[in-house]
Short mmCIF file of C-alpha atoms and ligand atoms in Angstrom, two decimals:
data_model
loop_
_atom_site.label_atom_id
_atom_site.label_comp_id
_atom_site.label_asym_id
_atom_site.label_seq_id
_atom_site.Cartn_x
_atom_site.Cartn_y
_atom_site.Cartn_z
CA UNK A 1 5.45 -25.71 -4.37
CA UNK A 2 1.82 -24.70 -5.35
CA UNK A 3 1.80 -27.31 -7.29
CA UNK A 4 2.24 -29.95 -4.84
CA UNK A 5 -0.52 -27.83 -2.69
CA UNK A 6 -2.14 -24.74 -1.88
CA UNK A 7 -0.64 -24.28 1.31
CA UNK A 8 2.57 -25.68 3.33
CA UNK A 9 3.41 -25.65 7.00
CA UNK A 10 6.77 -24.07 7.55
CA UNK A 11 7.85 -25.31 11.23
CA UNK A 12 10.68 -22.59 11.54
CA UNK A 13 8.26 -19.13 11.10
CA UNK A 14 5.54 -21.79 12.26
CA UNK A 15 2.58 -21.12 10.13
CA UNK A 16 0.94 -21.71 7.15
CA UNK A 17 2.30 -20.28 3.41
CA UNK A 18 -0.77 -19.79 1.08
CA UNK A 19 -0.05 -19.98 -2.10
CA UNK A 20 -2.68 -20.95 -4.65
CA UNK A 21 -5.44 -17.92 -6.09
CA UNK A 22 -8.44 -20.35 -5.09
CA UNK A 23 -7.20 -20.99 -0.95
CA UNK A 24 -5.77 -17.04 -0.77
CA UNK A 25 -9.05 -15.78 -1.86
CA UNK A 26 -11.21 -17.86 0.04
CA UNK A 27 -9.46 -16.96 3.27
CA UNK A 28 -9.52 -13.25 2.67
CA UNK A 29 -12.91 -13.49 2.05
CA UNK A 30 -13.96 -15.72 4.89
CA UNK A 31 -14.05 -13.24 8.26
CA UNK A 32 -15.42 -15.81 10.60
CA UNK A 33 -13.06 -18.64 10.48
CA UNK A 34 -10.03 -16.21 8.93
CA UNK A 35 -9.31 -13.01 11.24
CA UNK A 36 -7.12 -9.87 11.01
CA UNK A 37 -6.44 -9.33 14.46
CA UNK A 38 -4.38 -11.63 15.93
CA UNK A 39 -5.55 -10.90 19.39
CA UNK A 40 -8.74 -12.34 19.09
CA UNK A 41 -7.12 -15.59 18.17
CA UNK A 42 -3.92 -16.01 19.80
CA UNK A 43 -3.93 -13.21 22.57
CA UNK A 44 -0.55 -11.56 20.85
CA UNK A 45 0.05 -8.33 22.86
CA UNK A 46 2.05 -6.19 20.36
CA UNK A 47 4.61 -3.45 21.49
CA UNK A 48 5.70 0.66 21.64
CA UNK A 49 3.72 2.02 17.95
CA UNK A 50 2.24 -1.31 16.84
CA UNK A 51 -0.80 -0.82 19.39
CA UNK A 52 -2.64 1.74 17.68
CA UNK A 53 -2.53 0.15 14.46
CA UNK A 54 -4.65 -3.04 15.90
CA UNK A 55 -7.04 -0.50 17.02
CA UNK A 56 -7.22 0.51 12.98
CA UNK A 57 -9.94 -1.41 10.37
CA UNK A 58 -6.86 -3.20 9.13
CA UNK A 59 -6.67 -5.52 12.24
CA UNK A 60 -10.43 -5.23 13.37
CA UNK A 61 -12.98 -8.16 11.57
CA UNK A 62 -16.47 -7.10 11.09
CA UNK A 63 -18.72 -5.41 13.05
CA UNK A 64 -15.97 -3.60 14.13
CA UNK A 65 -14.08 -2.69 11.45
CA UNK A 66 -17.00 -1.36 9.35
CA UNK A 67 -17.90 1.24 11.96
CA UNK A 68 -14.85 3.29 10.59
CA UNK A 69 -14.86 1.70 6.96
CA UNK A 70 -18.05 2.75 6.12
CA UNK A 71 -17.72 6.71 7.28
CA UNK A 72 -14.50 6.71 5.42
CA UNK A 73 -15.45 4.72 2.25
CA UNK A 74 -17.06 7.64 0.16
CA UNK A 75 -14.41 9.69 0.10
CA UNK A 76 -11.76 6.99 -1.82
CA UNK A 77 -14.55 6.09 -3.91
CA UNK A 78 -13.26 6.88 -7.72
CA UNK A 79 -15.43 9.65 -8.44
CA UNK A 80 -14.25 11.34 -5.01
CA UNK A 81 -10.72 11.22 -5.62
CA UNK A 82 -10.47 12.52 -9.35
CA UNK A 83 -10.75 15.79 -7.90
CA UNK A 84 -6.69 15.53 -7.08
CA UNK A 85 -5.99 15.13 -10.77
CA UNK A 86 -4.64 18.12 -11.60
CA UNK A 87 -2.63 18.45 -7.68
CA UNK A 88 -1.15 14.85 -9.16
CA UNK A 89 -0.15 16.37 -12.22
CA UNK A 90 1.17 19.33 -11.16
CA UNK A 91 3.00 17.87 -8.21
CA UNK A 92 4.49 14.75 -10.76
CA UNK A 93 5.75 17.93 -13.41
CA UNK A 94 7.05 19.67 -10.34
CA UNK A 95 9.33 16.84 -8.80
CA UNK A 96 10.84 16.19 -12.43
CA UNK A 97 11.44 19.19 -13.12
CA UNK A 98 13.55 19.46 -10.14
CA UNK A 99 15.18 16.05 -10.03
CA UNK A 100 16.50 16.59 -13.90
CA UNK A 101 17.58 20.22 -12.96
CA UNK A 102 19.95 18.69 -10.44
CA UNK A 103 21.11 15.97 -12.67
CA UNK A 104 24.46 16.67 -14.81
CA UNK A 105 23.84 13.84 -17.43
CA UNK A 106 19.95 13.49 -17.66
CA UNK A 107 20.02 10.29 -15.49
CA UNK A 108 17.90 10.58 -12.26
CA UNK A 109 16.92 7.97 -9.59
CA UNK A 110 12.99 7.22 -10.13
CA UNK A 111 12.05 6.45 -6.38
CA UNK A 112 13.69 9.65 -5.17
CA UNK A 113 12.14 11.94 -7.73
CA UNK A 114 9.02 10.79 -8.22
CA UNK A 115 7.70 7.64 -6.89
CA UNK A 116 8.63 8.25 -3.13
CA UNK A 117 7.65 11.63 -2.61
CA UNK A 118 4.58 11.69 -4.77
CA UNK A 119 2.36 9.79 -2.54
CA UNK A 120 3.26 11.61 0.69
CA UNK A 121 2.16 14.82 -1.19
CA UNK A 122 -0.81 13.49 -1.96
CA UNK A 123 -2.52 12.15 0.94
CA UNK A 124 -0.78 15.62 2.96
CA UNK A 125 -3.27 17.41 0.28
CA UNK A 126 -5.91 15.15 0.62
CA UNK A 127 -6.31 15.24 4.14
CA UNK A 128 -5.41 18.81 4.39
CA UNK A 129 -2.28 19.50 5.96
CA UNK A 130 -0.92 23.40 5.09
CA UNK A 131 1.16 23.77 2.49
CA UNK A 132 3.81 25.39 4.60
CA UNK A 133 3.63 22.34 6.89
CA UNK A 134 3.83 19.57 4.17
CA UNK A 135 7.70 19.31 4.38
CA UNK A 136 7.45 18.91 8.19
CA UNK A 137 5.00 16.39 7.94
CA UNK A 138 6.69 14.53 5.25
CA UNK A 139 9.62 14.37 7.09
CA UNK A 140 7.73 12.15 9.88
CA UNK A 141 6.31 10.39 7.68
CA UNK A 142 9.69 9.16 5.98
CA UNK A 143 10.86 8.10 9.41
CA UNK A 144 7.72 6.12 10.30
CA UNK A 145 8.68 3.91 7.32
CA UNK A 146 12.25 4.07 7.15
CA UNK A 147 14.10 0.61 7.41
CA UNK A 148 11.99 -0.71 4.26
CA UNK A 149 12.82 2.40 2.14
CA UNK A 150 15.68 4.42 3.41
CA UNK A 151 19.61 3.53 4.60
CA UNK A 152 20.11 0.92 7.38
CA UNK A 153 21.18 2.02 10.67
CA UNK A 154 21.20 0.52 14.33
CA UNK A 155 17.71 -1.24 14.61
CA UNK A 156 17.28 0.66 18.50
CA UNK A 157 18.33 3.99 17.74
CA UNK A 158 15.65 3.86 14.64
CA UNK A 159 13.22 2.55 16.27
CA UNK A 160 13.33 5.78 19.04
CA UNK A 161 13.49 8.28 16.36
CA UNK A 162 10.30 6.47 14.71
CA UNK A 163 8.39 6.46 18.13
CA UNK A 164 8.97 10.60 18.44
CA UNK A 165 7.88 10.68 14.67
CA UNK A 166 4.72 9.07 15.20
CA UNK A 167 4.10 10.90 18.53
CA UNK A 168 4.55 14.22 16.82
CA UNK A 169 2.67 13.17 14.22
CA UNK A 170 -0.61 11.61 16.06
CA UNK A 171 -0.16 15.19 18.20
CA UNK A 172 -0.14 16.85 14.63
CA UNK A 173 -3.35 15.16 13.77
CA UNK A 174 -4.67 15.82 17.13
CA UNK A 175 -4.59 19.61 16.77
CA UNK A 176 -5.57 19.30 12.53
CA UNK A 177 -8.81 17.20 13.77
CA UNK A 178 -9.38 20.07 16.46
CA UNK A 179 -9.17 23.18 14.42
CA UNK A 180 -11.50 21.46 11.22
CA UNK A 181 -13.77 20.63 14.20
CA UNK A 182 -13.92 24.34 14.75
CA UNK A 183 -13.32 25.63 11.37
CA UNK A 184 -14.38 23.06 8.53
CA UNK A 185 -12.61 23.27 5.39
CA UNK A 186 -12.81 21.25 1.83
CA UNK A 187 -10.65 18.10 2.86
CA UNK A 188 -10.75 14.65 4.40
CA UNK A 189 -10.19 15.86 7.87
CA UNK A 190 -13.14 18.00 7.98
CA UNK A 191 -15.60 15.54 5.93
CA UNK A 192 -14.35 12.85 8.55
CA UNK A 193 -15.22 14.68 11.47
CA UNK A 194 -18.58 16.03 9.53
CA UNK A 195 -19.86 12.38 8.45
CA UNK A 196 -19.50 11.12 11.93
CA UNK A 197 -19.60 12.73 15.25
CA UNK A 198 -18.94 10.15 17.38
CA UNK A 199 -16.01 8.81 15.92
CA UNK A 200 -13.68 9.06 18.87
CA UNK A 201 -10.26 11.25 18.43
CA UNK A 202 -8.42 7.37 18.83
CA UNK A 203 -9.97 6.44 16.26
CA UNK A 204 -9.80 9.37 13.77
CA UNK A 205 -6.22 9.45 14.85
CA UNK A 206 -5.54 6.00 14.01
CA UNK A 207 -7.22 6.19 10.49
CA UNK A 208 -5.09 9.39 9.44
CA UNK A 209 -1.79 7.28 10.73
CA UNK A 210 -2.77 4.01 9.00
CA UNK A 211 -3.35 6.41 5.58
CA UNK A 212 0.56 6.63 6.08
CA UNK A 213 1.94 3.33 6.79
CA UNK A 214 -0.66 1.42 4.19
CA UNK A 215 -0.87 4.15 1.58
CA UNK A 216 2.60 5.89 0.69
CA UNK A 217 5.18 3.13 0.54
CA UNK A 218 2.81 0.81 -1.45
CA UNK A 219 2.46 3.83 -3.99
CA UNK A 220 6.00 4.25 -4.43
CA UNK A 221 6.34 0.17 -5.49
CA UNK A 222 3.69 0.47 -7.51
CA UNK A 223 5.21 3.19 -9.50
CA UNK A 224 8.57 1.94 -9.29
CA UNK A 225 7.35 -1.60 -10.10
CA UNK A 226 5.69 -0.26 -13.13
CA UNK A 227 8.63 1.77 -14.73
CA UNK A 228 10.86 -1.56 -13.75
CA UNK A 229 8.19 -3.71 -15.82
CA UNK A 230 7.79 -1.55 -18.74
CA UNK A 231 11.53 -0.69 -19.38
CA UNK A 232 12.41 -4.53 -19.14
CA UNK A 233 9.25 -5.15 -21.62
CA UNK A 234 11.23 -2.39 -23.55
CA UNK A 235 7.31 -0.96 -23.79
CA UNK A 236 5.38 2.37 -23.02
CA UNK A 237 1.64 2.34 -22.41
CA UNK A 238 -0.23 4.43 -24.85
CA UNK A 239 -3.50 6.82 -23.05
CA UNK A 240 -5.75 3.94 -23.68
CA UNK A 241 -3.40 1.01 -22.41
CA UNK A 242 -1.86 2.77 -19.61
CA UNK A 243 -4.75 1.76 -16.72
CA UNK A 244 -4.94 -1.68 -18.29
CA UNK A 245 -1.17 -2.08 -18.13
CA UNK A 246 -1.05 -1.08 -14.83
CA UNK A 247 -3.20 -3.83 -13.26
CA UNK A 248 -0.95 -6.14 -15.03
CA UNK A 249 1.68 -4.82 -13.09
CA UNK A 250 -0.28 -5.15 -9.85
CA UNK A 251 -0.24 -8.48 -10.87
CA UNK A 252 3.09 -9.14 -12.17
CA UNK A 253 5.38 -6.95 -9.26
CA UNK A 254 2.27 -7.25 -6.89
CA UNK A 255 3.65 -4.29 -3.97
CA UNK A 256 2.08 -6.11 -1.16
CA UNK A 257 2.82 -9.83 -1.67
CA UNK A 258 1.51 -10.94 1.67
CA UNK A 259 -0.92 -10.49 4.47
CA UNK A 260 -1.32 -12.49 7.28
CA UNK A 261 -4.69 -13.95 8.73
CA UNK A 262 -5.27 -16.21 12.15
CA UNK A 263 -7.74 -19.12 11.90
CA UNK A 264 -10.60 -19.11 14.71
CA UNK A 265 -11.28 -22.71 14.18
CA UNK A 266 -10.08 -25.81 12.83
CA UNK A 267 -10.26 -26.07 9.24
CA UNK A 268 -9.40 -28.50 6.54
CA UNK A 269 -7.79 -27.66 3.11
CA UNK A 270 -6.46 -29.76 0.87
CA UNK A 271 -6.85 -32.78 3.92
CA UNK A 272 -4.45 -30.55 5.59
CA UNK A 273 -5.50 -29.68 8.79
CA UNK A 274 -5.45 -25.87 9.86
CA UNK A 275 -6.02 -25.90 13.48
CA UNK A 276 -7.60 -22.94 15.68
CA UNK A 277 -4.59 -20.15 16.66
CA UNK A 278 -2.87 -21.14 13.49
CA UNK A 279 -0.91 -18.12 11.20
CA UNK A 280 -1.60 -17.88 7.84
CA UNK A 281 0.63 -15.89 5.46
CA UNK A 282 -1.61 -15.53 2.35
CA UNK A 283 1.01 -15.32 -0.99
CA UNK A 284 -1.02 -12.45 -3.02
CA UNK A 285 2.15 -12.65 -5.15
CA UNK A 286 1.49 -16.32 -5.58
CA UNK A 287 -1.73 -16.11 -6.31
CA UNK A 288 -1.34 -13.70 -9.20
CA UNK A 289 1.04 -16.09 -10.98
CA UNK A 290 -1.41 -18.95 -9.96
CA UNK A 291 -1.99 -20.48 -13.96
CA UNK A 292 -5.05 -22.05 -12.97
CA UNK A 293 -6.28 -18.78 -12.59
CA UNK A 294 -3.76 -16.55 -15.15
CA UNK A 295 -2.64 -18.22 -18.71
CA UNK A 296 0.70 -17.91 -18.95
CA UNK A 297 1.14 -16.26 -15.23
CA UNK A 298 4.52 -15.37 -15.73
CA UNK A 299 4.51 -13.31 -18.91
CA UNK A 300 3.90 -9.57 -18.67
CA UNK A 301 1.00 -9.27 -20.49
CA UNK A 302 -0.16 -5.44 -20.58
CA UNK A 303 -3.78 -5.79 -22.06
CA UNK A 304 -4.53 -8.93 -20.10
CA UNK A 305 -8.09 -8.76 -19.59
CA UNK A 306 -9.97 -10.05 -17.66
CA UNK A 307 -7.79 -9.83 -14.73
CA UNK A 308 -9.19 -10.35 -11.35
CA UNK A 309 -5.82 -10.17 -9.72
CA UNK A 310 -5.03 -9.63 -5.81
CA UNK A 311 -2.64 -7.22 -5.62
CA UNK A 312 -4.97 -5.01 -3.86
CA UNK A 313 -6.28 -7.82 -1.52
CA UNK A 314 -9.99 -9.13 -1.68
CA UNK A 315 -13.00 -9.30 0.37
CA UNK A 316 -13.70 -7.17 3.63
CA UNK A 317 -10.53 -5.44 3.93
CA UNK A 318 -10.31 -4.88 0.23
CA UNK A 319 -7.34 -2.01 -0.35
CA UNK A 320 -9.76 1.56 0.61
CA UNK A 321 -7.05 3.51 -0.88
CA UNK A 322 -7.06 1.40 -4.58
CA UNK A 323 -8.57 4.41 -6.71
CA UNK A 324 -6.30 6.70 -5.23
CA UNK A 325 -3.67 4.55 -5.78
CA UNK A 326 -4.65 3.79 -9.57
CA UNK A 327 -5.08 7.20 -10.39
CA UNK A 328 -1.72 8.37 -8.56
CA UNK A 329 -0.17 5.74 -10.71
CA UNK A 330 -1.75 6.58 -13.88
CA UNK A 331 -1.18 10.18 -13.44
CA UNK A 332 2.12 9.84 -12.65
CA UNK A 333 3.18 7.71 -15.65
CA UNK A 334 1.11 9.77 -18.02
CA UNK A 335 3.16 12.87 -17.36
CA UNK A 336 6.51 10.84 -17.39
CA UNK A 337 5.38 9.31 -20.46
CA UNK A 338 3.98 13.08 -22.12
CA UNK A 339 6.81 14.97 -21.47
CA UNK A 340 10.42 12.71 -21.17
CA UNK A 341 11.57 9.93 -22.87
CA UNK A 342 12.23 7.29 -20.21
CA UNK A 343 14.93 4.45 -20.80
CA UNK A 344 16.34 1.96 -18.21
CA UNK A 345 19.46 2.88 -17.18
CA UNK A 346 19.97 0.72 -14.62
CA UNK A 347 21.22 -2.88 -14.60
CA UNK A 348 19.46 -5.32 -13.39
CA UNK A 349 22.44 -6.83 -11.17
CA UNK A 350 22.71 -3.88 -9.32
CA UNK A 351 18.42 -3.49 -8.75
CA UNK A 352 18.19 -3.65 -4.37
CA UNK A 353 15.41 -5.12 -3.10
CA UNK A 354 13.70 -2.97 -0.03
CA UNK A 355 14.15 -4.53 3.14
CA UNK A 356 10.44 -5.86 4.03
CA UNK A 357 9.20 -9.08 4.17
CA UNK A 358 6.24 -8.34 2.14
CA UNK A 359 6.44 -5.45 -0.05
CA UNK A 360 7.68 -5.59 -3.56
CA UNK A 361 10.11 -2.83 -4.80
CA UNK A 362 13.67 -1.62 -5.48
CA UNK A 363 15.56 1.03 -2.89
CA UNK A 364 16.46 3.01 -6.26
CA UNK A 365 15.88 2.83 -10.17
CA UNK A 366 17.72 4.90 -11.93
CA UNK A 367 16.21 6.23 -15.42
C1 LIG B 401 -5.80 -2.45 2.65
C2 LIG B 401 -2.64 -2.97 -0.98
C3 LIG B 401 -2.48 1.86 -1.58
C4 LIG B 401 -5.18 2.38 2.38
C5 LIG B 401 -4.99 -3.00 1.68
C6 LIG B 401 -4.85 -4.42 1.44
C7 LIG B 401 -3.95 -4.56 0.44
C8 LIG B 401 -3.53 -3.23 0.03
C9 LIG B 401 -3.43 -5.86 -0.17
C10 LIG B 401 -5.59 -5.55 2.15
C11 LIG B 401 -5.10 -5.81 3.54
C12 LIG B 401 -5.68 -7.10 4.13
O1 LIG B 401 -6.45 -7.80 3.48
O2 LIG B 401 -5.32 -7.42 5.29
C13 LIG B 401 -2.32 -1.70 -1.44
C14 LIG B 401 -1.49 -1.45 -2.60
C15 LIG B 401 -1.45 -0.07 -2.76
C16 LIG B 401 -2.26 0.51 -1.72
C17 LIG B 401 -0.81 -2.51 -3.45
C18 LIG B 401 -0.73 0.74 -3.78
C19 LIG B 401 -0.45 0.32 -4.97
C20 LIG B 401 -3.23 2.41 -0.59
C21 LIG B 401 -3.50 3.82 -0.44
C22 LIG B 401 -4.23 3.97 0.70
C23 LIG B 401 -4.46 2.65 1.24
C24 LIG B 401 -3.02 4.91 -1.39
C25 LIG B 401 -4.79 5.20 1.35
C26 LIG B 401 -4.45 6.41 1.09
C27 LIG B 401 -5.56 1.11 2.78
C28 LIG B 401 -6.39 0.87 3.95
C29 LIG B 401 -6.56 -0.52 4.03
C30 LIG B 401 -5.84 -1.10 2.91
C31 LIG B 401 -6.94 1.92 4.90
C32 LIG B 401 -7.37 -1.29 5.07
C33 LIG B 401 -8.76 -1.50 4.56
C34 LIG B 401 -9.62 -2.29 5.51
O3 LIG B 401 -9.11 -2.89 6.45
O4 LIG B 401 -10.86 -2.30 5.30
N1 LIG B 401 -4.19 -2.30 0.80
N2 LIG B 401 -2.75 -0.50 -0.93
N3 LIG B 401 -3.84 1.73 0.44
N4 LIG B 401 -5.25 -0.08 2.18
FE1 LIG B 401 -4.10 -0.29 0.55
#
């Protein structure tokens, strides 16, 4: 269907699928006529949990969504992060360890020993939550984004158990922001709070939720994604191919295949005509396998280079988290790589999709 065109009106979800790399990138990097907030354009009024999240930079277009951006920026930056290295490490050694301990034939399940947890961990670290409270707090955390990870269950009684997990976790943030305030310490919390005074407790709030929801699941895939990719390629990134390898998977088993913009005028592309209010769903799945961009867009290709893919978005709201996410990855697969020998042992028949209309993984993977 790219082929035909960049984009095609679906009249049953009524908007507009983006497919092609050209159209995708220029409305992700296009603020004014292409926003994030679909308030501004259509005056949706989400519900219960979804509120605060429109009051993050992920649904706010510029000026707006700098104000927090640029307070937070420096400390994802890739110098800033490398710091977690060894925590990453130590942490990926630690949950193999323990997942092949409890394991009677050497086979364990690569989402629940590694790539799931992992990234919870991390950002828990990073932002400085105890140790002794890390457990608690991942616990929440799983709940806020059960339903695309964990076991289906009746849609209303989830949905009440993930409104008390966010509340006790925004009330957890609360008091962490309150005591750094009094006490600083060497984490994100503290250099938040430090860098910017008048960020408002909404807003610092918001941030340290939204590190959650966009960061942790999205980790997970991309680990998963990448095991998935290299068994099937039958293939094991050396040290020097392994970050190289990796954006090829970001390309090939993109995690986040869509995001979603609202026009704020009319515009016209390909003759079509894109009229103020309208939904966009722009394909960043599509658009890596785009050939006019890619030769030979659907082979795995591990030392592609260059590759300017957008599996970590483009533009203004360009993924903040993307060196922690890289290294995470990298880490990770470097000590699965150093100290097992990892083979598929799962079929691909029996590979489940998560449940998520735009995130790219499998519920398990067993290795
Ligand atoms: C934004 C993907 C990991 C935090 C984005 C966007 C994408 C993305 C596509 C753009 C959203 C848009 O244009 O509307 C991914 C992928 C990840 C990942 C594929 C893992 C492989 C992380 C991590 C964090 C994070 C680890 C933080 C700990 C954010 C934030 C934004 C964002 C805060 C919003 C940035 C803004 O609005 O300026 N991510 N992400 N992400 N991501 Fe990530």
């Amino acid at each position: 269907r790219r082929a035909e065109s960049p984009l095609h009106w679906d009249p049953d979800r009524h908007c507009w699928d983006v497919f092609a790399y050209d159209e995708v990138k220029r409305m992700l990097g296009d603020d004014e006529s292409f926003s994030v907030n679909p308030r501004e354009a259509t005056g949706f009024q989400p519900a219960g949990e979804q509120t605060f999240l429109l009051e993050t930079m992920l649904f706010q277009d510029p000026p707006k969504h700098d104000r927090t951006r640029d307070v937070v920026d420096e400390f994802f930056r890739p110098s800033a992060v490398k710091s977690l290295e060894p925590f990453i490490a130590a942490e990926s050694q630690r949950l193999l360890a323990e997942a092949l301990d409890e394991s009677d034939d050497g086979v364990v399940d690569l989402v629940d020993a590694l790539a799931y947890p992992l990234p919870v961990i991390v950002i828990a670290k990073m932002l400085g939550v105890p140790a002794e409270d890390r457990e608690q707090f991942k616990q929440w955390s799983d709940t806020i984004v059960e339903g695309t990870a964990g076991e289906e269950e009746d849609a209303e009684a989830l949905q009440e158990r993930q409104m008390e997990a966010g509340m006790a976790l925004a009330n957890y943030f609360r008091d962490l922001v309150a005591k750094r305030r009094e006490e600083p310490r060497d984490d994100l919390v503290t250099s938040i709070v430090q860098a910017d005074e008048d960020l408002t407790e909404t807003e610092l709030l918001g941030f340290c939720m939204l590190l959650l929801i966009a960061g942790n699941i999205t980790t997970t895939n991309l680990i998963t994604n990448a095991v998935r990719t290299f068994g099937e390629q039958e293939y094991w990134p050396g040290e020097r191919q392994r970050d190289t390898a990796i954006e090829e998977v970001l390309r090939y088993r993109a995690p986040v295949q869509s995001m979603t913009r609202v026009a704020m005028e009319d515009v016209t592309v390909d003759g079509k005509t894109v009229e103020e209010g309208d939904t966009l769903v722009c394909w960043l799945g599509a658009a890596n396998r785009d050939g006019t961009q890619f030769a030979d867009p659907d082979t795995f290709v591990p030392d592609r280079r260059p590759n300017q893919h957008l599996g970590f978005g483009y533009g203004t709201h360009y993924c903040l988290g993307a060196p922690l996410a890289r290294l995470e990855a990298s880490v990770a697969l470097r000590e699965l790589g150093t100290e097992y020998e990892v083979r598929p042992a799962w079929e691909d028949d029996d590979l489940e999709p998560i449940e998520s209309s735009f995130l790219h993984g499998v519920r398990s993977l067993p290795v």
